[in-house]
Short mmCIF file of C-alpha atoms in Angstrom, two decimals:
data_model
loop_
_atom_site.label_atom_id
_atom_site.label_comp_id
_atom_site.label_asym_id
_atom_site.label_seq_id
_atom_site.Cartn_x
_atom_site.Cartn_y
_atom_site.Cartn_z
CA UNK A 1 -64.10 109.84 124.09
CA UNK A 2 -67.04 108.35 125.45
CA UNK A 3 -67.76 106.04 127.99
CA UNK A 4 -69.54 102.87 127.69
CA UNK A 5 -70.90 100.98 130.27
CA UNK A 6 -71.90 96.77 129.19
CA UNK A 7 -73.75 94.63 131.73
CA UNK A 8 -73.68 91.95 132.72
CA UNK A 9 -69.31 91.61 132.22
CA UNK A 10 -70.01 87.68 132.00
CA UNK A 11 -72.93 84.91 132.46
CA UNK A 12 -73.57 81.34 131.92
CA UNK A 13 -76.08 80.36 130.25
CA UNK A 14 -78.73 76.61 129.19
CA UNK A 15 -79.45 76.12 125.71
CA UNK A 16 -82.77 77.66 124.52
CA UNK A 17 -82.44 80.27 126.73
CA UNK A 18 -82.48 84.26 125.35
CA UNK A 19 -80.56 86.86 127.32
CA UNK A 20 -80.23 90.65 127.19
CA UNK A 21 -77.12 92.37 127.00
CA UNK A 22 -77.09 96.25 127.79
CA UNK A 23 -75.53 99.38 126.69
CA UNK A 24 -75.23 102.65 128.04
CA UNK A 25 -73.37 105.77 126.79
CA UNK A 26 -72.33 108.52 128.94
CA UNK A 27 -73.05 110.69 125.89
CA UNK A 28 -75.41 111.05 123.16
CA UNK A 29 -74.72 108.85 119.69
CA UNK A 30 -76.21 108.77 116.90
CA UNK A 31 -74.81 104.77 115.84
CA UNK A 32 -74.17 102.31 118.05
CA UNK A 33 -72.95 98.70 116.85
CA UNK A 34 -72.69 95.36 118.15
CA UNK A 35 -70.23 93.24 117.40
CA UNK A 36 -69.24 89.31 118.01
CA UNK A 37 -66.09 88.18 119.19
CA UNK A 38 -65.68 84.13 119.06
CA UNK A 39 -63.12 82.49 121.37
CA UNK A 40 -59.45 83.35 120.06
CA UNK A 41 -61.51 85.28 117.05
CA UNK A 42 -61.57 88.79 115.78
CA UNK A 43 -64.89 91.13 115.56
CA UNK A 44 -67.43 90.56 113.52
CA UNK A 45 -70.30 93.38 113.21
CA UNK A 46 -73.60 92.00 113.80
CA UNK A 47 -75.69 95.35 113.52
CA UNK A 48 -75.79 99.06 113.48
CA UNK A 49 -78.25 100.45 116.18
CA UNK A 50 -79.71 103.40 114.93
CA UNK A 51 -81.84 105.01 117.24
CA UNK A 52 -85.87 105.60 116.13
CA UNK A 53 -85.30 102.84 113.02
CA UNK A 54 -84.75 99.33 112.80
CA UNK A 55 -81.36 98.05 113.03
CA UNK A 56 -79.39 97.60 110.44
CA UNK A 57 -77.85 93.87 110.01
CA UNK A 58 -74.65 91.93 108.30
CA UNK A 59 -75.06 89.19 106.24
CA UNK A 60 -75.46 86.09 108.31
CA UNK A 61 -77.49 87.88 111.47
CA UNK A 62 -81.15 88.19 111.75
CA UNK A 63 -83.42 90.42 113.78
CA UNK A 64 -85.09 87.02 115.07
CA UNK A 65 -81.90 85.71 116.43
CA UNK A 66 -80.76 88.81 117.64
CA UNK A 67 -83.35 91.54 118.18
CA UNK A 68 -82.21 94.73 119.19
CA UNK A 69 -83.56 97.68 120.71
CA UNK A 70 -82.78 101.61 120.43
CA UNK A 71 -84.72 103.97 122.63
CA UNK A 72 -82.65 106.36 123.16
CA UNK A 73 -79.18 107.99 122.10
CA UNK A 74 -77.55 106.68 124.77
CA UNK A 75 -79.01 103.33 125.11
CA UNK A 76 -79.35 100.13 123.44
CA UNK A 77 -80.01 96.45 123.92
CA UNK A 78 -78.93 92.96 122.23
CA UNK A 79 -80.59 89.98 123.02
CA UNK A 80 -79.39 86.63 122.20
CA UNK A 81 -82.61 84.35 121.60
CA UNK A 82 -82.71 80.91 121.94
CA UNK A 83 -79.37 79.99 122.79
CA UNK A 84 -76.90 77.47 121.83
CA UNK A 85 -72.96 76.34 122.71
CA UNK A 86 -72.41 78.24 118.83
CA UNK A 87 -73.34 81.99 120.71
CA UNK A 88 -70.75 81.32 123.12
CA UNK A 89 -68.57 84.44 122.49
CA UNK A 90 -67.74 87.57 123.75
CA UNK A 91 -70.61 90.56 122.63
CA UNK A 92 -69.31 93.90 122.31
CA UNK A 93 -71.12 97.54 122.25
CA UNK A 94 -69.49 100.00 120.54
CA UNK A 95 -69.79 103.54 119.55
CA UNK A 96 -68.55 105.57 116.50
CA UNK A 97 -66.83 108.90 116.33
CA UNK A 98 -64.46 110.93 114.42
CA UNK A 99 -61.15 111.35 115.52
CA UNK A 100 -58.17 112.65 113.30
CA UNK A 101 -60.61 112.83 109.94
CA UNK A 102 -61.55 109.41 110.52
CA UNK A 103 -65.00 107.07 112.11
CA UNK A 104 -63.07 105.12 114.84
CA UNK A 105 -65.06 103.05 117.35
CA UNK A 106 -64.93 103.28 121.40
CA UNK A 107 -65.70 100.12 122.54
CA UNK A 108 -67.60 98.81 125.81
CA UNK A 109 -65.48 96.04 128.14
CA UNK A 110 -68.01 93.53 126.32
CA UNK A 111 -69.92 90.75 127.96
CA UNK A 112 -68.73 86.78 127.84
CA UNK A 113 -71.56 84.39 127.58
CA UNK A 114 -70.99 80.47 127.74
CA UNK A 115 -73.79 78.34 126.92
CA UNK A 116 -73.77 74.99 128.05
CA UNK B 1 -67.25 91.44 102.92
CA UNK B 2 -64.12 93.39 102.77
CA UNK B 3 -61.29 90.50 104.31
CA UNK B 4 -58.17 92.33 106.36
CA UNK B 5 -55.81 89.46 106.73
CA UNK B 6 -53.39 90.02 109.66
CA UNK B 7 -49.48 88.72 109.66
CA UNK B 8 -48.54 86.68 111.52
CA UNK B 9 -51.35 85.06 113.70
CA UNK B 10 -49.77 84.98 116.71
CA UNK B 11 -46.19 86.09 118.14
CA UNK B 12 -44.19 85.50 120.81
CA UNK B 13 -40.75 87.55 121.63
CA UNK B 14 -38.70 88.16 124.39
CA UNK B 15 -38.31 91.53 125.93
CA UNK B 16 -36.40 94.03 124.29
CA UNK B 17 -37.53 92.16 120.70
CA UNK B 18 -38.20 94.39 117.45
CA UNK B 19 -41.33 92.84 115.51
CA UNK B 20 -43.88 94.02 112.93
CA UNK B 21 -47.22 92.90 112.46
CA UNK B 22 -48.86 93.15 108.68
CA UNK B 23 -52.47 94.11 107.69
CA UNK B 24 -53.18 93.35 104.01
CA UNK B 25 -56.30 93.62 101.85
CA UNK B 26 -57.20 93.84 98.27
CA UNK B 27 -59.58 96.57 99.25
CA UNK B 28 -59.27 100.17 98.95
CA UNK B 29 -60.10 101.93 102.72
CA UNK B 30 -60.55 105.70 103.62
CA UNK B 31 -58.79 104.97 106.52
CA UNK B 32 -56.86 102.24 108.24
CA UNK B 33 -56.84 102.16 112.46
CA UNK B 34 -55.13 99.78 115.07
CA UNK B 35 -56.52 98.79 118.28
CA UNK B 36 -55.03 96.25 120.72
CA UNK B 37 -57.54 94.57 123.22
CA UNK B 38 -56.56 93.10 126.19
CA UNK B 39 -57.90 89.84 127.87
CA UNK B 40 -61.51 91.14 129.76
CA UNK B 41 -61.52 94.30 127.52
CA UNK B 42 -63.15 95.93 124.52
CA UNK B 43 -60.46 96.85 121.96
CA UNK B 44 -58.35 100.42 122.38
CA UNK B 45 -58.06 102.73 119.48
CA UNK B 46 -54.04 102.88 118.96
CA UNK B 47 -53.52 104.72 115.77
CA UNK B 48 -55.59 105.97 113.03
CA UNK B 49 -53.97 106.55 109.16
CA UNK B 50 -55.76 108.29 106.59
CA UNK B 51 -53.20 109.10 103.85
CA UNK B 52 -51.81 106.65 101.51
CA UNK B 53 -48.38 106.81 102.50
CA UNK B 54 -48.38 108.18 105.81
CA UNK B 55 -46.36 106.90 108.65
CA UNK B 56 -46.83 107.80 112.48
CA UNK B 57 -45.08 106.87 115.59
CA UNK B 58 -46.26 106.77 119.21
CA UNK B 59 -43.84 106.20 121.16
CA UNK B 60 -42.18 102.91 120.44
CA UNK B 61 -45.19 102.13 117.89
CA UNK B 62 -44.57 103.08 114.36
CA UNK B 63 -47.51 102.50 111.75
CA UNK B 64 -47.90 102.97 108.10
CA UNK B 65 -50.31 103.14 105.85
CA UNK B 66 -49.55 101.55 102.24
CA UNK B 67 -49.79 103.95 99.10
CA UNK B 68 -52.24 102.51 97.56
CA UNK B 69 -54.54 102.50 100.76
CA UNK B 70 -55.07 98.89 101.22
CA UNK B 71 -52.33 97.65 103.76
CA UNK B 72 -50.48 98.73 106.81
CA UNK B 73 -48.17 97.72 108.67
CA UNK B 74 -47.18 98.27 112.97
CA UNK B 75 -43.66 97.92 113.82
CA UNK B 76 -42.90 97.96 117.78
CA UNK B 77 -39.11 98.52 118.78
CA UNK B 78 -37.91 97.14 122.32
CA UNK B 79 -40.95 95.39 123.03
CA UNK B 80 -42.16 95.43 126.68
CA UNK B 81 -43.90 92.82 128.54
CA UNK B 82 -47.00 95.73 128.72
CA UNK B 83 -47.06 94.99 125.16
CA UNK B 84 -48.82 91.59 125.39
CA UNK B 85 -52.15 91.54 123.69
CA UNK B 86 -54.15 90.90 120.39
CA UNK B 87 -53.77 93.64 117.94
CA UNK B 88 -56.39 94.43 115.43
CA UNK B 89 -56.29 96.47 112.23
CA UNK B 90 -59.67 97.84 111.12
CA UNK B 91 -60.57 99.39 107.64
CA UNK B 92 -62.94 101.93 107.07
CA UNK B 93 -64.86 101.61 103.95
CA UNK B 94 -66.22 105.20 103.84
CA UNK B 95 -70.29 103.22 105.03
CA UNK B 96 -69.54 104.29 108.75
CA UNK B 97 -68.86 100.89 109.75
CA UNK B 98 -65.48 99.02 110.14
CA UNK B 99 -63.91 95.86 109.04
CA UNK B 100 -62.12 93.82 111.53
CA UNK B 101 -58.29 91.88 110.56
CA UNK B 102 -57.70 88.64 111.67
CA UNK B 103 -55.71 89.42 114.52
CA UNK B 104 -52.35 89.24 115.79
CA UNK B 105 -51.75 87.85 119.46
CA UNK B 106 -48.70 88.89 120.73
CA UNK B 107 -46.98 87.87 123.67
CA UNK B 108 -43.75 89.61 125.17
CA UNK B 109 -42.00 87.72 127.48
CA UNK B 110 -39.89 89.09 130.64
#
């Protein structure tokens, strides 16, 4: 399966700051999602990174708040713009493939952000 | 949104323990996976289930998958302390994307 690499692993942020989370593959994918873990939460998908077209996002996520970037098929980027304590969470890359029939995700180590 | 509720929340056995952990839905899913994540780390692919019905073991991990396609369940016999973690059931819809359950933390205690 492939290999994802997430920088930075952790960082502390001020409010009304923006910060850029990054990605990288060890192979070439075609999606690439990013997903939101609050403290003691489960996942939540925030968008599919497609790359060459706008990402694709869930109800309750916009592109302002969370612009993403794609140039590549083994690279993408999430920032988190204008920061509050509410984005404090855990931000996780992930990757789809199939495996036994099925799309099953390979996830990054993800990257905890506190804001204070 | 397509809700996965987990069963129960959170766990806490002593080694050697039996325990199962429920996934339940009132959606239909093309497939049904388990990861467990660990603290610092991105969730691990366990299992994955595609037929209503099925049933699969890894080692001391059984899972099922329910006829109708819309629960599962993940049963772990002698639980070992390397067992701690939060476990996560994920449905696949058939869009390419996944739905997250609610999570089960277990802990297994020495």
């Amino acid at each position: 399966s492939a290999v994802i690499s997430q920088k930075p692993s952790r960082d502390i942020c001020q409010r009304g700051t923006s910060l850029t989370i990054q990605c990288q593959v060890d192979s070439q994918v075609t999606m690439m999602f990013w997903y939101r873990q609050q403290p003691g939460q489960s996942l939540t998908l925030i968008a599919t990174a497609n790359q060459g077209s706008e990402a694709t996002y869930e109800s309750g996520f916009v592109i302002d708040k969370f612009p993403i970037s794609r140039p590549n098929l083994t690279f993408s980027t999430l920032t988190v713009s204008n920061m509050s304590p509410e984005d404090s969470s855990i931000y996780l890359c992930s990757v789809g493939q199939l495996h036994s029939g099925a799309n099953v995700l390979t996830f990054g180590a993800g990257s905890r952000l506190t804001v204070l | 949104t397509q809700l996965l509720e987990q069963s129960p929340q959170f766990l806490s056995i002593q080694e050697g323990e039996n325990l199962t952990v429920y996934c339940n839905s009132s959606s239909v899913f093309s497939s049904l996976q388990w990861y467990r994540q660990e603290p610092g780390e991105g969730p691990v692919l366990l299992v994955t289930v595609v037929t209503g019905g099925e049933v699969k073991k890894l080692k001391r991990l059984t899972f099922q998958f329910g006829d109708a396609r819309k629960d599962s369940s993940l049963h772990i016999t002698a639980a070992q302390p390397g067992d701690t973690g939060l476990y996560l059931c994920a449905g696949d819809p058939g869009a390419n994307n996944l739905f997250f359950g609610t999570g089960t933390r277990l802990t297994v205690i020495p």
